[in-house]
mmCIF file of N, CA and C in Angstrom:
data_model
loop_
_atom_site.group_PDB
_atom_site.id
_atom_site.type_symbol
_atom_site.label_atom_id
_atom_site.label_comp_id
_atom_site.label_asym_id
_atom_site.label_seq_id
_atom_site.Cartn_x
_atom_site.Cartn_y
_atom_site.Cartn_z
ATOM 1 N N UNK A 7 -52.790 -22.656 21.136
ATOM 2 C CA UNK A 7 -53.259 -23.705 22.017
ATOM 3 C C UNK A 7 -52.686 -25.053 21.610
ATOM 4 N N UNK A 8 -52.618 -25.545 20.450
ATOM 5 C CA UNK A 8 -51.787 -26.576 20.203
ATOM 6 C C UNK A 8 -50.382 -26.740 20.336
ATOM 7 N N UNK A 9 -49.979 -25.492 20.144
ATOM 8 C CA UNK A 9 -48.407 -25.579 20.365
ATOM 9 C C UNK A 9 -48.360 -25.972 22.046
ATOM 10 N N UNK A 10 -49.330 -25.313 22.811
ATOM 11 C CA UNK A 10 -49.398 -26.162 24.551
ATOM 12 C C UNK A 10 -49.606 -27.234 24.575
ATOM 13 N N UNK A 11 -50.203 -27.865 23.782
ATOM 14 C CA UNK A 11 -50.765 -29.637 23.877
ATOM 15 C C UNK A 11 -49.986 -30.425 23.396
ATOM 16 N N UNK A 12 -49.018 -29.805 22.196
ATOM 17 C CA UNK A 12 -47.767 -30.837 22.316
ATOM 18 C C UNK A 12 -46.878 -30.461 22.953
ATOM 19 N N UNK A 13 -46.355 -29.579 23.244
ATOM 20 C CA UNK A 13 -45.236 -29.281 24.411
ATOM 21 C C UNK A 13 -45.590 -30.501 25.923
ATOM 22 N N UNK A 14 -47.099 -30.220 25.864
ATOM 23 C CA UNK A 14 -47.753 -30.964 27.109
ATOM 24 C C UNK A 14 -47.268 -32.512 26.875
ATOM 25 N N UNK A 15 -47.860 -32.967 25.858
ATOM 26 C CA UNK A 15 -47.296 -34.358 25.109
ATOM 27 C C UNK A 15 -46.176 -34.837 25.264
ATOM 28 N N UNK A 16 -45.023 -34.043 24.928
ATOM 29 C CA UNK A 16 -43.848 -34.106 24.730
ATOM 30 C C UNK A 16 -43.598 -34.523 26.243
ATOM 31 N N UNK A 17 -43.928 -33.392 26.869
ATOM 32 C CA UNK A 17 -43.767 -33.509 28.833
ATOM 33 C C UNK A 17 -44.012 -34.987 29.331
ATOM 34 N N UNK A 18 -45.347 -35.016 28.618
ATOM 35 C CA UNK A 18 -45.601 -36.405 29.405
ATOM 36 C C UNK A 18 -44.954 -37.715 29.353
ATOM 37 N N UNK A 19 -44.558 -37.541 27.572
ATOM 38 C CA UNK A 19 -43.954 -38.815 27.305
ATOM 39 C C UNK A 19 -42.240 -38.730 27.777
ATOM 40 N N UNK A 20 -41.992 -37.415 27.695
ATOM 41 C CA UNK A 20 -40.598 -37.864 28.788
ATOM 42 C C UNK A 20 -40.234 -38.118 29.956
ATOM 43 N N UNK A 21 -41.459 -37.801 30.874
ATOM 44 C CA UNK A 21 -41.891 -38.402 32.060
ATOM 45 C C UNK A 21 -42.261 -39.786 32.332
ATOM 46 N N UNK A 22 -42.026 -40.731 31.144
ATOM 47 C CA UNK A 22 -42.703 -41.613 30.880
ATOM 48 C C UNK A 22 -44.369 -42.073 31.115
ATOM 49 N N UNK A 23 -45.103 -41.187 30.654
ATOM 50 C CA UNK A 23 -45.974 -41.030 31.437
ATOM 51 C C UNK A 23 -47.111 -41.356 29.840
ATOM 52 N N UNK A 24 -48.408 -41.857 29.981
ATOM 53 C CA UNK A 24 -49.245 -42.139 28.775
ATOM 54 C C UNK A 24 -49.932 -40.518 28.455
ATOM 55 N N UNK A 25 -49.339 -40.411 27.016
ATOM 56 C CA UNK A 25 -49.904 -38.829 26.871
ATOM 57 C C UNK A 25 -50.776 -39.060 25.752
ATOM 58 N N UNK A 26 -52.135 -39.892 25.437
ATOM 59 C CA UNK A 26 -52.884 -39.679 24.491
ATOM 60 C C UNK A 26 -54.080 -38.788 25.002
ATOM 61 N N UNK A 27 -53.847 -37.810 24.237
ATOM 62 C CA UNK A 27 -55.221 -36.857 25.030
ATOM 63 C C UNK A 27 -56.515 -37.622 24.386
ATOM 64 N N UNK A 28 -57.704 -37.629 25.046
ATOM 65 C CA UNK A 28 -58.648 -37.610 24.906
ATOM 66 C C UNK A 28 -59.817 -36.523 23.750
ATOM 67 N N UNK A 29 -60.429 -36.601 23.045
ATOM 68 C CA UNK A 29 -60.911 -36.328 22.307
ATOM 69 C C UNK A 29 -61.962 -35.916 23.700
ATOM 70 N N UNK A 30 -62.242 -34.264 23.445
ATOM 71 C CA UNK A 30 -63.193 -33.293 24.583
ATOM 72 C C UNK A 30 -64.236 -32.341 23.228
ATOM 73 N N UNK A 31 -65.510 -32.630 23.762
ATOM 74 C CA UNK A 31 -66.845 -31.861 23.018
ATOM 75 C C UNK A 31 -66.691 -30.611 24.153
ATOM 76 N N UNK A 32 -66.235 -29.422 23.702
ATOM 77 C CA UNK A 32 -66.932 -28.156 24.355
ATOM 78 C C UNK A 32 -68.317 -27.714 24.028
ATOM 79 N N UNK A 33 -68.716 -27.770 25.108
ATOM 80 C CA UNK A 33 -70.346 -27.390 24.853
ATOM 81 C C UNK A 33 -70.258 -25.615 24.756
ATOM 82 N N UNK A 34 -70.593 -25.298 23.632
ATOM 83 C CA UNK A 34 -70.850 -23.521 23.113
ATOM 84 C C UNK A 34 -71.588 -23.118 22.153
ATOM 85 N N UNK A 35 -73.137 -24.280 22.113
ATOM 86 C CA UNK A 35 -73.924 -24.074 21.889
ATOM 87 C C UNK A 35 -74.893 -22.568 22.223
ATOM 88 N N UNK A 36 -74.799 -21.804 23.306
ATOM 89 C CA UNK A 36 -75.407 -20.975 23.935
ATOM 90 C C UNK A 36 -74.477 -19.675 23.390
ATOM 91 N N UNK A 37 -73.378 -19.781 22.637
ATOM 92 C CA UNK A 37 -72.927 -18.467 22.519
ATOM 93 C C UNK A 37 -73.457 -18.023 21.083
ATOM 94 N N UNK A 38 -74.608 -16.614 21.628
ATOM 95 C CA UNK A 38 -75.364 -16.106 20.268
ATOM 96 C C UNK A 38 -74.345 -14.801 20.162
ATOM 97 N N UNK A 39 -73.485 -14.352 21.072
ATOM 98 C CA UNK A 39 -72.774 -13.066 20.660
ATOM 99 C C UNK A 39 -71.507 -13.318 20.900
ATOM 100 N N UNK A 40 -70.583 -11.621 20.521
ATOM 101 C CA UNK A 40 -69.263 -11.879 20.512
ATOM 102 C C UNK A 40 -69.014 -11.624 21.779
ATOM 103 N N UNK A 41 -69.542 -11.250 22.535
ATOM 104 C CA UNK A 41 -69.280 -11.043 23.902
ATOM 105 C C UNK A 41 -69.756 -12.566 25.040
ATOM 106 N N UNK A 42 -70.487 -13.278 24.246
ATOM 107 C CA UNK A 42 -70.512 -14.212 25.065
ATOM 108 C C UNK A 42 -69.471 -15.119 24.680
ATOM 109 N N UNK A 43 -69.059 -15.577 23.516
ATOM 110 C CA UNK A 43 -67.494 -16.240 23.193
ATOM 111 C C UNK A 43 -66.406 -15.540 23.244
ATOM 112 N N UNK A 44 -66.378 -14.209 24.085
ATOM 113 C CA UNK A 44 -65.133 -13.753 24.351
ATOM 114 C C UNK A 44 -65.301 -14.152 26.167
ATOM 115 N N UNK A 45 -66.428 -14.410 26.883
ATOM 116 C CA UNK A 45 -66.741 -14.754 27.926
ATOM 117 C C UNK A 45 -66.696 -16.319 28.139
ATOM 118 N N UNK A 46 -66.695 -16.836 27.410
ATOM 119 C CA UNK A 46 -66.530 -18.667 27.061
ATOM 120 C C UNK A 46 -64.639 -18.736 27.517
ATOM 121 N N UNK A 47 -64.105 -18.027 25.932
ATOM 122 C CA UNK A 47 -62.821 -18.054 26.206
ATOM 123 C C UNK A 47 -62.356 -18.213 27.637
ATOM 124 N N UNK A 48 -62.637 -16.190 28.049
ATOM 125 C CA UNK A 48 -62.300 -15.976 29.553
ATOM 126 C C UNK A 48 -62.039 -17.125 30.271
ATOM 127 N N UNK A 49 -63.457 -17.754 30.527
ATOM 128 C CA UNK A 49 -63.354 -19.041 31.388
ATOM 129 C C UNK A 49 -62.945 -19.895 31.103
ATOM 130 N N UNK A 50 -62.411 -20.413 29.777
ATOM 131 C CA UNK A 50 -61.315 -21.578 29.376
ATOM 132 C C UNK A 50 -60.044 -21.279 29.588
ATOM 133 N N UNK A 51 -59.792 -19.977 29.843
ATOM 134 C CA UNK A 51 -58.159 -19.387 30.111
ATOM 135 C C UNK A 51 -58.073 -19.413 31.258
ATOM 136 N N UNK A 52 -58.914 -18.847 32.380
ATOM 137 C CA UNK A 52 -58.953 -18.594 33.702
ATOM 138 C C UNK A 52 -58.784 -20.174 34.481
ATOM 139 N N UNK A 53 -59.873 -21.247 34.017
ATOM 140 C CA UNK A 53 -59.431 -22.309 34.594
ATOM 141 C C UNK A 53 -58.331 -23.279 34.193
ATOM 142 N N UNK A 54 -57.282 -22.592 33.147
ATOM 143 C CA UNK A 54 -56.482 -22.966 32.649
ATOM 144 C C UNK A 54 -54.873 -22.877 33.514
ATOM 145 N N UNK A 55 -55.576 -21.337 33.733
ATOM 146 C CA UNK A 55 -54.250 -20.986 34.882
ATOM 147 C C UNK A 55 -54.164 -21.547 36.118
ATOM 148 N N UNK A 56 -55.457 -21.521 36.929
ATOM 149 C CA UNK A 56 -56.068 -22.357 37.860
ATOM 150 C C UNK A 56 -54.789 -23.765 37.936
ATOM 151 N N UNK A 57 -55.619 -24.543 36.791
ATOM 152 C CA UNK A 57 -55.370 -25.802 36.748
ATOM 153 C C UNK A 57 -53.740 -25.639 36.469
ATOM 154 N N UNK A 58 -53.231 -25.500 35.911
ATOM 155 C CA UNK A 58 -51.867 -25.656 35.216
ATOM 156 C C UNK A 58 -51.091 -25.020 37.002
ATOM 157 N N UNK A 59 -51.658 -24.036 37.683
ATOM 158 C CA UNK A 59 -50.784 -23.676 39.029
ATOM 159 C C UNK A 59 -50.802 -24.810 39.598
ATOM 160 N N UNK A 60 -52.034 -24.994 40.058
ATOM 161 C CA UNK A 60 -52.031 -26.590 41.316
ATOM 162 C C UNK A 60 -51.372 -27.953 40.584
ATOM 163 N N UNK A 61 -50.731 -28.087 39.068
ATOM 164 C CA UNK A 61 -50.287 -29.345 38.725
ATOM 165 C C UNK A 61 -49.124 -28.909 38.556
ATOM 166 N N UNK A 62 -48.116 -27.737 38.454
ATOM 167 C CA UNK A 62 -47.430 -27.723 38.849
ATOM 168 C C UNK A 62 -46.689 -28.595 40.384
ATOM 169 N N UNK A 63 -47.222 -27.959 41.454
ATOM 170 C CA UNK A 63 -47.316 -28.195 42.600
ATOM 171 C C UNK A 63 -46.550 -30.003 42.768
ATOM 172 N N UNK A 64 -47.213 -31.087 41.593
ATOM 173 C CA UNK A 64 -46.948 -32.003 41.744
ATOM 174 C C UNK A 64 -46.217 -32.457 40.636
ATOM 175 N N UNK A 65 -45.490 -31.986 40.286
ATOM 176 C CA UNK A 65 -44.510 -32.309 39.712
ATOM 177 C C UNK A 65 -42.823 -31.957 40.214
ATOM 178 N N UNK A 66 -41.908 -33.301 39.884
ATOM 179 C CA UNK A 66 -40.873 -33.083 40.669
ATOM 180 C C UNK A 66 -39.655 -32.521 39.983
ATOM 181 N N UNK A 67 -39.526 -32.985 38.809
ATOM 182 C CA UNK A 67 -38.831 -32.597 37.889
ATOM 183 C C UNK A 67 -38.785 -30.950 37.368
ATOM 184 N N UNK A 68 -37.647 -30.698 37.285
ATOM 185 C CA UNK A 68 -37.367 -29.275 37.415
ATOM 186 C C UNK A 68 -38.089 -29.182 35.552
ATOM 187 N N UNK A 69 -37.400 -29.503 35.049
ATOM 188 C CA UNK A 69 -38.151 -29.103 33.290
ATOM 189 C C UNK A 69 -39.363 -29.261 33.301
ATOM 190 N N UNK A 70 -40.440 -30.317 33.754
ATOM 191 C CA UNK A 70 -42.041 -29.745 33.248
ATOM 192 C C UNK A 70 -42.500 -28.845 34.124
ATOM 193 N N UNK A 71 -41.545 -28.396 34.869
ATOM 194 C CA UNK A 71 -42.534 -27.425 35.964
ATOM 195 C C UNK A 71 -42.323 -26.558 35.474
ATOM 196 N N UNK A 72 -40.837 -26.119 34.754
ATOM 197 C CA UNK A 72 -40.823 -24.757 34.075
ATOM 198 C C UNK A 72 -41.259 -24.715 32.834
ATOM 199 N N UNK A 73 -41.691 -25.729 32.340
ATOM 200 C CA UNK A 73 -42.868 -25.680 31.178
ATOM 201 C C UNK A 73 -43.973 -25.249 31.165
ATOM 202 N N UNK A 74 -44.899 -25.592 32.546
ATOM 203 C CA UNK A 74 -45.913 -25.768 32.741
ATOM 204 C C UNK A 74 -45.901 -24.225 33.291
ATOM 205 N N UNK A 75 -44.615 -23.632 33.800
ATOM 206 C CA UNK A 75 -45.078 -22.367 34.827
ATOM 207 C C UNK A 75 -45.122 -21.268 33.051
ATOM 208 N N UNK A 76 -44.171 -22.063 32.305
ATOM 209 C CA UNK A 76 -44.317 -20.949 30.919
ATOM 210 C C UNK A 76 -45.523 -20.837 30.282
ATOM 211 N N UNK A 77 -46.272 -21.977 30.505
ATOM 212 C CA UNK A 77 -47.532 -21.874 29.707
ATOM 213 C C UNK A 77 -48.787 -21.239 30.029
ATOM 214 N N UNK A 78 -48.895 -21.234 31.720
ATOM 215 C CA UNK A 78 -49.486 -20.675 32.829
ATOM 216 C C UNK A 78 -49.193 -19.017 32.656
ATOM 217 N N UNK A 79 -47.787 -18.777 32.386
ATOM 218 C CA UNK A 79 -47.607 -17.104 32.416
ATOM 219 C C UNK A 79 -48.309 -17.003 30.759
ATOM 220 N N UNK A 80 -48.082 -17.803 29.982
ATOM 221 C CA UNK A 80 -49.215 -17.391 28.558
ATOM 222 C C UNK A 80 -50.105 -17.389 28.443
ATOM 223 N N UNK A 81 -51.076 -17.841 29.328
ATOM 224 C CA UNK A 81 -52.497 -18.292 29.640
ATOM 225 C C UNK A 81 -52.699 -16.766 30.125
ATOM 226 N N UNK A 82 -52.091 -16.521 31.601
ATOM 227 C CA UNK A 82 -52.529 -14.874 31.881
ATOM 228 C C UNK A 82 -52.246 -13.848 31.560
ATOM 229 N N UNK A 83 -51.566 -14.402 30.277
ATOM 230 C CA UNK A 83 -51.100 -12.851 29.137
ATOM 231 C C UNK A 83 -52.622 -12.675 28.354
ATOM 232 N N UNK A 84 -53.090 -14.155 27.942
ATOM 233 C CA UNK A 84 -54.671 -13.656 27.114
ATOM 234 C C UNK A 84 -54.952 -13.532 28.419
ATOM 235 N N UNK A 85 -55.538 -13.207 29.309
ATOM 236 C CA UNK A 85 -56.586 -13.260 30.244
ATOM 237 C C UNK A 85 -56.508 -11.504 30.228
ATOM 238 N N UNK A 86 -55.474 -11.034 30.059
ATOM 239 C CA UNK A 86 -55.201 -9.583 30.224
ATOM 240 C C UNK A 86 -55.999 -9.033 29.158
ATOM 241 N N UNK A 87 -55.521 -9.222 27.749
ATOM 242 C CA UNK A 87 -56.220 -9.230 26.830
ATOM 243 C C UNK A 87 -57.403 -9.398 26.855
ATOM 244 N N UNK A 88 -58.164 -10.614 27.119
ATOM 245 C CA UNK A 88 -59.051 -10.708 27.503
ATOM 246 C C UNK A 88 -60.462 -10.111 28.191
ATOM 247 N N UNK A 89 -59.692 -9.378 29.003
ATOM 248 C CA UNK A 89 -60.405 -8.472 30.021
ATOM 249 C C UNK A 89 -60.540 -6.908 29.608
ATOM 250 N N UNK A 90 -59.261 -7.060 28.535
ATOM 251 C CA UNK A 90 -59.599 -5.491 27.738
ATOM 252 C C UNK A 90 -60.808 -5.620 26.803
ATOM 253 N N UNK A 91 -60.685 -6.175 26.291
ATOM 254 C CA UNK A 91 -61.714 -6.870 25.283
ATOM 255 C C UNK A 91 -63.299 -6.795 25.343
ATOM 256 N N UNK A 92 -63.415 -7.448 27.060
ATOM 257 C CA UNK A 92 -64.302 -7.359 27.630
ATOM 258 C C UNK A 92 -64.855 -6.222 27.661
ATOM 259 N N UNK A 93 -64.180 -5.181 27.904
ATOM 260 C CA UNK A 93 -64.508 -3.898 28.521
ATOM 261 C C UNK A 93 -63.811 -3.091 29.659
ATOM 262 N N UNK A 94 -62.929 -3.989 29.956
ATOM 263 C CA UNK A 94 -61.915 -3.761 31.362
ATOM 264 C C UNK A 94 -61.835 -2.545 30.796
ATOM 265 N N UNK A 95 -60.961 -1.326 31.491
ATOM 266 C CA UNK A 95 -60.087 0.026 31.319
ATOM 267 C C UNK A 95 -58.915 -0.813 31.448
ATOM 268 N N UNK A 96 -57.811 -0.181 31.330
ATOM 269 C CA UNK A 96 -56.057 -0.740 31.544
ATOM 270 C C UNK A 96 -55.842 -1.226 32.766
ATOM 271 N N UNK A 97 -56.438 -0.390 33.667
ATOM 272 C CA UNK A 97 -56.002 -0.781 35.191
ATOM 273 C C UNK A 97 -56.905 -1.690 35.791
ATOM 274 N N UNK A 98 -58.002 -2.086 35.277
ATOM 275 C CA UNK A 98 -59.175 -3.147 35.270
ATOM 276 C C UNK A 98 -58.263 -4.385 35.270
ATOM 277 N N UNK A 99 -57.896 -4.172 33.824
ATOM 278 C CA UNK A 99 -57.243 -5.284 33.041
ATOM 279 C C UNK A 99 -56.049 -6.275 33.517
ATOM 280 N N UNK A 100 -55.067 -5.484 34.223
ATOM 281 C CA UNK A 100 -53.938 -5.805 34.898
ATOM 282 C C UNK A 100 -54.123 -6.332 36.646
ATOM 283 N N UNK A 101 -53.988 -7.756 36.565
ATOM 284 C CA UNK A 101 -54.338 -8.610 37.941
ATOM 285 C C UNK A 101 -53.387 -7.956 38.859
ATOM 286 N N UNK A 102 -53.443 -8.410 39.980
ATOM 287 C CA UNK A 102 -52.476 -8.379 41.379
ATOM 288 C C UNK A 102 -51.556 -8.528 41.072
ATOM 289 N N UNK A 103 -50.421 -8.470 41.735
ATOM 290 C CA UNK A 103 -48.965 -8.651 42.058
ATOM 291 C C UNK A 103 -49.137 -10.373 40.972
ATOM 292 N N UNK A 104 -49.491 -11.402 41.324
ATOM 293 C CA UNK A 104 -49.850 -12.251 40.340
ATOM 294 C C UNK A 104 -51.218 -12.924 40.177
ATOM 295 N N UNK A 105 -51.182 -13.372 38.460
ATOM 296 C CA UNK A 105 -52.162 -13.873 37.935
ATOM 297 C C UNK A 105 -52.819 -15.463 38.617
ATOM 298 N N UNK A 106 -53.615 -15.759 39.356
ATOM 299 C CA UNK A 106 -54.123 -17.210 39.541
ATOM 300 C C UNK A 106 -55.137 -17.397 38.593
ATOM 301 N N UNK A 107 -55.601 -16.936 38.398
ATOM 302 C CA UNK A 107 -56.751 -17.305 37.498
ATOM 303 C C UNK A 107 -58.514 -16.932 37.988
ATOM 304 N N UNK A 108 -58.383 -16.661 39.153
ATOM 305 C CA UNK A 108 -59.633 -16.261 39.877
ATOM 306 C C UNK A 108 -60.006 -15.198 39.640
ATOM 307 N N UNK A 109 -59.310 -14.040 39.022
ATOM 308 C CA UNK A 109 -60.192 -12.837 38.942
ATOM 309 C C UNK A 109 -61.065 -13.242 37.978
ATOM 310 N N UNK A 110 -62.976 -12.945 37.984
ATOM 311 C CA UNK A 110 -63.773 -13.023 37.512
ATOM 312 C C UNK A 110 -63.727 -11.880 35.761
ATOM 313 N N UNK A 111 -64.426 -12.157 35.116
ATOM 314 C CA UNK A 111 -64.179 -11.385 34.200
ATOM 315 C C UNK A 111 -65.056 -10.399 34.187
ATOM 316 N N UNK A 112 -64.610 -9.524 33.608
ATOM 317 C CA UNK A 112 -65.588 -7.835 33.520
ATOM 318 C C UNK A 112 -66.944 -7.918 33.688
ATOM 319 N N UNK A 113 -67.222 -6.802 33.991
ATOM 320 C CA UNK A 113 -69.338 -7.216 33.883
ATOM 321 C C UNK A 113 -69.562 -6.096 33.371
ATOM 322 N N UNK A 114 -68.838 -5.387 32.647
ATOM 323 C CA UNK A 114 -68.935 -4.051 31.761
ATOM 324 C C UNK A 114 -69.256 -4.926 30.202
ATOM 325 N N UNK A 115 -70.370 -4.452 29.913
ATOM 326 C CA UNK A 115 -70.274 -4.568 28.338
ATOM 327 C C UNK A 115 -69.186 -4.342 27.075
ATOM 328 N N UNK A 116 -68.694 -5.587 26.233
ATOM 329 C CA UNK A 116 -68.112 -4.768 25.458
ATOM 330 C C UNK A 116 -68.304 -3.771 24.394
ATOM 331 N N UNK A 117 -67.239 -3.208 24.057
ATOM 332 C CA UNK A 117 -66.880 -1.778 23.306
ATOM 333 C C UNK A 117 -67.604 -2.223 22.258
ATOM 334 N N UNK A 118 -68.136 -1.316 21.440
ATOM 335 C CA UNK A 118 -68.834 -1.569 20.207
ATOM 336 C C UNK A 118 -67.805 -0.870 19.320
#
């Protein structure tokens, strides 16, 4: 994840653009199991892909878009993972033709 936030950095400031990230509190107070911080994740990856597709979109420059589309295809490589993890089967696990980020995550318990 850091190696994305400076790549991101890097993007911005050659865009000339102000890249000091902000200091962010994730609230994950509520996760008492491993299945609920493998369900936290999920949803930090899922709206990751989300987000990183539609900001593509606005960008004009050919290099951060193919940055941004590389980091987006790494985001729904864990999400795959992810979903095994969960409890997915293989064919659970593996999205549509492509990854957006909307498939919901498993509602199968995980594997003990």
């Amino acid at each position: 994840e850091q190696e994305h936030v400076d790549a991101i950095v890097k993007a911005l400031r050659g865009l000339g653009e102000p890249a000091a990230p902000e200091e962010e509190e994730i609230e994950s107070e509520g996760l008492k199991t491993g299945e609920d911080a493998l369900g936290f994740i999920y949803d930090i990856a899922r709206v990751s892909v989300t987000d990183d597709l539609r900001a593509i979109s606005h960008l004009t420059a050919p290099w951060p878009r193919s940055l941004l589309g590389s980091i987006a295809a790494d985001q729904a490589q864990h999400l795959v993972v992810l979903r095994r993890m969960l409890g997915a089967d293989r064919a659970e696990s593996i999205p549509g033709a492509f990854e957006d980020g909307t498939t919901p995550a498993p509602s199968a318990k995980m594997p003990r």
